[in-house]
Amino acid sequence: MTPSDAPDSRWSDLDRPPLNAAALRHALVRPGALWTSLEVVQETGSTNSDLAARAASLPEGAVLVAEEQTAGRGRLDRSWTAPSRSGLFFSVLLKPGPGVPMERWGWLPLLTGVAAATGLSRAGGVDTALKWPNDLLVTVDGEERKAGGILAERAGEDAVVVGIGLNVSLRADELPVPAAGSLALAGAVSTDRDTLLRAVLRSLEQWYVDWREAGGDPAASRLQETYTAGCATLGRSVRAELPGDRSLTGEAVAVDGDGRLVLATEEGVREPVAAGDIVHLRPAAS
Ligand code: BT5
C-alpha cells in the first residue's frame, strides 16, 4: 500500500481535515442566537446519548459534534456507522417550552430534515430528498441512496435531543450498507464539513425559531408545505412496516397536520401512519 491509500496512515487524513471548532463557534454562537455552545469531541459513543445525559444542566441550543462515533444510534436500537471524519455526526438540544403544545413536538425530526435539506442544497450544491420520516436521500447513478439520518429523542420533561448523521466524503467501498450514499458520491460541489455544518445549523436555527414562534403550527410556519414539497415518499407506492410486525401497503398521499404519513390503501381507506419504516416500492415517476 502506498501511504495515500493506507487507511491508518496520517496521509489519508489529508482528505478529511478536522473540524474547526473555534471558527464554528465564532460563526454560530452569539448573543440572541439559538446556539448557546458548540463542542467538538474527537471520539465518543453517541452524541445523542451524551447530550441527553446532560440535558437537564444545559441550556437550549447546546451543540455536540463528534469526529467519530463508536456507538452511533439509529431508531429502534439500530446503529449508525461511518469512518472517522467521513461525515457529520452531531446532536442539538432543544427545549421548545410551553408555547409549543407537546403534540406538535413530533414535527421536530421532520423540521430537522427540511432544515438539513435546505442547508445542504445551499452550501453543498446537492439536491436531497426526504424519505418519511427521517432519512435524507441523494441520487447516486440514478438510484436513491440514504446519505443522512435523523434521530430525535425526548430527554426528560422539557427537552428533545435531535441527532443528525450525514455521509459527506464516504467512498463507494466505505458504505456501511448497500443502500447508503454520500454527498461526494452524489456530486456535491462542496464537501467541506465546516461549511456544511454551518449551513445546516443556520438553516435549523431559522426553521426552528419560526416554528416555535408559530406555536409549533406546521401550516403557519410553512413547515408542512415545505416538507411535502421535498418528500420523495409522497405519490409513491409504499409498504409501511409498523410496530408489532404488521405492515400496510398503499400510495403515500399526504403528510397530515400531526406529521403522520397518510396512505391510501387498495381498499380505498386513508390510513395515517405515525411511526414505522417505509419501503418505496416503485421508483419516482420522474
Ligand atoms: C437513522 O436511524 O437513520 C438515524 C441516524 C442518526 C445518527 C445520528 S449521528 C449523531 C447522533 N448520535 C447518534 O447516536 N445518532 C445520531 P434509522 O432510520 O433507524 O436507520 C438506521 C439504519 O441506517 C441502519 O440500520 C443501517 O441500515 C443504515 N445505516 C447505518 N449507518 C449508515 C450510514 N452511515 N449511511 C447510511 N445508512 C446507514
mmCIF file of N, CA, C and O and ligand atoms in Angstrom, residues 46-48 69 71-75 78-82 89-91 134-135 146 149-151 163-165 167 170 176-177 180, ligand 1:
data_model
loop_
_atom_site.group_PDB
_atom_site.id
_atom_site.type_symbol
_atom_site.label_atom_id
_atom_site.label_comp_id
_atom_site.label_asym_id
_atom_site.label_seq_id
_atom_site.Cartn_x
_atom_site.Cartn_y
_atom_site.Cartn_z
ATOM 1 N N SER A 46 -21.969 8.010 21.419
ATOM 2 C CA SER A 46 -23.076 8.597 20.670
ATOM 3 C C SER A 46 -23.305 10.025 21.155
ATOM 4 O O SER A 46 -23.470 10.254 22.357
ATOM 5 N N THR A 47 -23.333 10.965 20.225
ATOM 6 C CA THR A 47 -23.560 12.357 20.633
ATOM 7 C C THR A 47 -24.980 12.525 21.190
ATOM 8 O O THR A 47 -25.204 13.343 22.079
ATOM 9 N N ASN A 48 -25.938 11.735 20.684
ATOM 10 C CA ASN A 48 -27.289 11.831 21.250
ATOM 11 C C ASN A 48 -27.293 11.406 22.718
ATOM 12 O O ASN A 48 -27.895 12.071 23.565
ATOM 13 N N GLN A 69 -17.920 8.371 15.955
ATOM 14 C CA GLN A 69 -18.781 7.745 16.963
ATOM 15 C C GLN A 69 -18.516 6.236 16.973
ATOM 16 O O GLN A 69 -18.448 5.614 15.917
ATOM 17 N N ALA A 71 -20.510 4.182 18.933
ATOM 18 C CA ALA A 71 -21.792 3.512 19.188
ATOM 19 C C ALA A 71 -22.929 4.416 18.717
ATOM 20 O O ALA A 71 -23.899 4.648 19.437
ATOM 21 N N GLY A 72 -22.790 4.906 17.485
ATOM 22 C CA GLY A 72 -23.815 5.787 16.912
ATOM 23 C C GLY A 72 -25.127 5.027 16.798
ATOM 24 O O GLY A 72 -25.139 3.858 16.412
ATOM 25 N N ARG A 73 -26.215 5.690 17.120
ATOM 26 C CA ARG A 73 -27.504 5.002 17.175
ATOM 27 C C ARG A 73 -28.477 5.509 16.122
ATOM 28 O O ARG A 73 -28.511 6.684 15.786
ATOM 29 N N GLY A 74 -29.288 4.577 15.603
ATOM 30 C CA GLY A 74 -30.437 4.923 14.773
ATOM 31 C C GLY A 74 -31.684 4.689 15.601
ATOM 32 O O GLY A 74 -31.619 4.599 16.832
ATOM 33 N N ARG A 75 -32.826 4.591 14.941
ATOM 34 C CA ARG A 75 -34.054 4.294 15.675
ATOM 35 C C ARG A 75 -34.097 2.803 15.999
ATOM 36 O O ARG A 75 -33.393 2.003 15.385
ATOM 37 N N ARG A 78 -31.129 0.376 16.207
ATOM 38 C CA ARG A 78 -30.248 0.163 15.064
ATOM 39 C C ARG A 78 -29.024 1.054 15.210
ATOM 40 O O ARG A 78 -28.982 1.924 16.068
ATOM 41 N N SER A 79 -28.016 0.818 14.380
ATOM 42 C CA SER A 79 -26.808 1.619 14.576
ATOM 43 C C SER A 79 -26.525 2.502 13.371
ATOM 44 O O SER A 79 -27.036 2.278 12.268
ATOM 45 N N TRP A 80 -25.733 3.514 13.623
ATOM 46 C CA TRP A 80 -25.263 4.421 12.586
ATOM 47 C C TRP A 80 -23.750 4.315 12.571
ATOM 48 O O TRP A 80 -23.098 4.584 13.586
ATOM 49 N N THR A 81 -23.179 3.884 11.468
ATOM 50 C CA THR A 81 -21.732 3.694 11.418
ATOM 51 C C THR A 81 -21.130 4.450 10.238
ATOM 52 O O THR A 81 -21.716 4.480 9.151
ATOM 53 N N ALA A 82 -19.983 5.029 10.473
ATOM 54 C CA ALA A 82 -19.267 5.742 9.414
ATOM 55 C C ALA A 82 -17.837 5.969 9.887
ATOM 56 O O ALA A 82 -17.589 6.154 11.085
ATOM 57 N N PHE A 89 -21.495 14.131 12.405
ATOM 58 C CA PHE A 89 -22.230 13.379 13.417
ATOM 59 C C PHE A 89 -22.426 14.340 14.578
ATOM 60 O O PHE A 89 -21.470 14.672 15.271
ATOM 61 N N PHE A 90 -23.645 14.819 14.756
ATOM 62 C CA PHE A 90 -23.836 15.833 15.796
ATOM 63 C C PHE A 90 -25.253 15.808 16.342
ATOM 64 O O PHE A 90 -26.171 15.263 15.720
ATOM 65 N N SER A 91 -25.404 16.403 17.524
ATOM 66 C CA SER A 91 -26.708 16.471 18.181
ATOM 67 C C SER A 91 -26.916 17.875 18.726
ATOM 68 O O SER A 91 -25.953 18.567 19.072
ATOM 69 N N ASN A 134 -37.522 10.197 8.383
ATOM 70 C CA ASN A 134 -36.296 10.855 8.847
ATOM 71 C C ASN A 134 -35.042 10.576 8.045
ATOM 72 O O ASN A 134 -33.947 10.696 8.555
ATOM 73 N N ASP A 135 -35.190 10.193 6.791
ATOM 74 C CA ASP A 135 -33.987 9.934 6.007
ATOM 75 C C ASP A 135 -33.751 11.042 4.985
ATOM 76 O O ASP A 135 -34.692 11.575 4.409
ATOM 77 N N LYS A 146 -29.451 6.551 0.808
ATOM 78 C CA LYS A 146 -29.556 7.271 2.081
ATOM 79 C C LYS A 146 -28.203 7.903 2.435
ATOM 80 O O LYS A 146 -27.220 7.205 2.639
ATOM 81 N N GLY A 149 -29.400 10.501 8.271
ATOM 82 C CA GLY A 149 -30.493 10.031 9.119
ATOM 83 C C GLY A 149 -30.627 10.954 10.319
ATOM 84 O O GLY A 149 -29.653 11.604 10.728
ATOM 85 N N ILE A 150 -31.839 11.011 10.845
ATOM 86 C CA ILE A 150 -32.139 11.912 11.960
ATOM 87 C C ILE A 150 -32.760 11.096 13.092
ATOM 88 O O ILE A 150 -33.611 10.244 12.839
ATOM 89 N N LEU A 151 -32.314 11.373 14.289
ATOM 90 C CA LEU A 151 -32.840 10.665 15.454
ATOM 91 C C LEU A 151 -33.229 11.689 16.513
ATOM 92 O O LEU A 151 -32.363 12.363 17.067
ATOM 93 N N GLY A 163 -30.436 14.354 16.752
ATOM 94 C CA GLY A 163 -29.126 13.982 16.210
ATOM 95 C C GLY A 163 -29.198 13.822 14.708
ATOM 96 O O GLY A 163 -30.203 13.357 14.163
ATOM 97 N N ILE A 164 -28.128 14.211 14.056
ATOM 98 C CA ILE A 164 -28.048 14.069 12.603
ATOM 99 C C ILE A 164 -26.755 13.353 12.248
ATOM 100 O O ILE A 164 -25.682 13.688 12.761
ATOM 101 N N GLY A 165 -26.868 12.368 11.402
ATOM 102 C CA GLY A 165 -25.694 11.717 10.828
ATOM 103 C C GLY A 165 -25.741 11.952 9.333
ATOM 104 O O GLY A 165 -26.779 11.746 8.704
ATOM 105 N N ASN A 167 -23.491 11.491 5.654
ATOM 106 C CA ASN A 167 -22.317 10.985 4.942
ATOM 107 C C ASN A 167 -21.818 12.054 3.982
ATOM 108 O O ASN A 167 -22.522 12.422 3.055
ATOM 109 N N LEU A 170 -17.770 9.885 2.165
ATOM 110 C CA LEU A 170 -17.702 8.417 2.071
ATOM 111 C C LEU A 170 -17.551 7.949 0.631
ATOM 112 O O LEU A 170 -18.305 8.374 -0.244
ATOM 113 N N PRO A 176 -21.535 1.684 4.631
ATOM 114 C CA PRO A 176 -21.825 0.659 5.634
ATOM 115 C C PRO A 176 -22.927 -0.310 5.202
ATOM 116 O O PRO A 176 -22.951 -1.452 5.641
ATOM 117 N N VAL A 177 -23.830 0.151 4.360
ATOM 118 C CA VAL A 177 -24.898 -0.727 3.841
ATOM 119 C C VAL A 177 -25.081 -0.377 2.352
ATOM 120 O O VAL A 177 -24.800 0.746 1.943
ATOM 121 N N ALA A 180 -26.730 2.896 1.168
ATOM 122 C CA ALA A 180 -26.188 4.190 1.601
ATOM 123 C C ALA A 180 -25.551 4.939 0.438
ATOM 124 O O ALA A 180 -25.165 4.349 -0.577
HETATM 125 C C1 BT5 B 1 -31.336 6.833 11.438
HETATM 126 O O1 BT5 B 1 -31.891 5.743 12.020
HETATM 127 O O2 BT5 B 1 -31.154 6.975 10.249
HETATM 128 C C2 BT5 B 1 -30.879 7.879 12.424
HETATM 129 C C3 BT5 B 1 -29.388 8.042 12.454
HETATM 130 C C4 BT5 B 1 -28.957 9.135 13.387
HETATM 131 C C5 BT5 B 1 -27.480 9.180 13.559
HETATM 132 C C6 BT5 B 1 -27.040 10.384 14.341
HETATM 133 S S1 BT5 B 1 -25.318 10.597 14.323
HETATM 134 C C7 BT5 B 1 -25.381 11.768 15.581
HETATM 135 C C8 BT5 B 1 -26.424 11.278 16.567
HETATM 136 N N1 BT5 B 1 -25.868 10.401 17.563
HETATM 137 C C9 BT5 B 1 -26.355 9.162 17.458
HETATM 138 O O3 BT5 B 1 -26.022 8.185 18.192
HETATM 139 N N2 BT5 B 1 -27.253 9.100 16.456
HETATM 140 C C10 BT5 B 1 -27.422 10.384 15.820
HETATM 141 P P1 BT5 B 1 -32.672 4.597 11.230
HETATM 142 O O4 BT5 B 1 -33.717 5.188 10.361
HETATM 143 O O5 BT5 B 1 -33.056 3.627 12.274
HETATM 144 O O6 BT5 B 1 -31.606 3.973 10.256
HETATM 145 C C11 BT5 B 1 -30.565 3.138 10.731
HETATM 146 C C12 BT5 B 1 -30.148 2.261 9.559
HETATM 147 O O7 BT5 B 1 -29.449 3.057 8.586
HETATM 148 C C13 BT5 B 1 -29.182 1.174 9.940
HETATM 149 O O8 BT5 B 1 -29.855 0.027 10.365
HETATM 150 C C14 BT5 B 1 -28.427 0.922 8.631
HETATM 151 O O9 BT5 B 1 -29.176 0.077 7.774
HETATM 152 C C15 BT5 B 1 -28.420 2.282 7.983
HETATM 153 N N3 BT5 B 1 -27.145 2.985 8.201
HETATM 154 C C16 BT5 B 1 -26.267 2.898 9.212
HETATM 155 N N4 BT5 B 1 -25.229 3.741 9.033
HETATM 156 C C17 BT5 B 1 -25.461 4.374 7.863
HETATM 157 C C18 BT5 B 1 -24.770 5.376 7.115
HETATM 158 N N5 BT5 B 1 -23.606 5.890 7.526
HETATM 159 N N6 BT5 B 1 -25.325 5.780 5.956
HETATM 160 C C19 BT5 B 1 -26.498 5.295 5.505
HETATM 161 N N7 BT5 B 1 -27.201 4.348 6.154
HETATM 162 C C20 BT5 B 1 -26.687 3.899 7.328
#
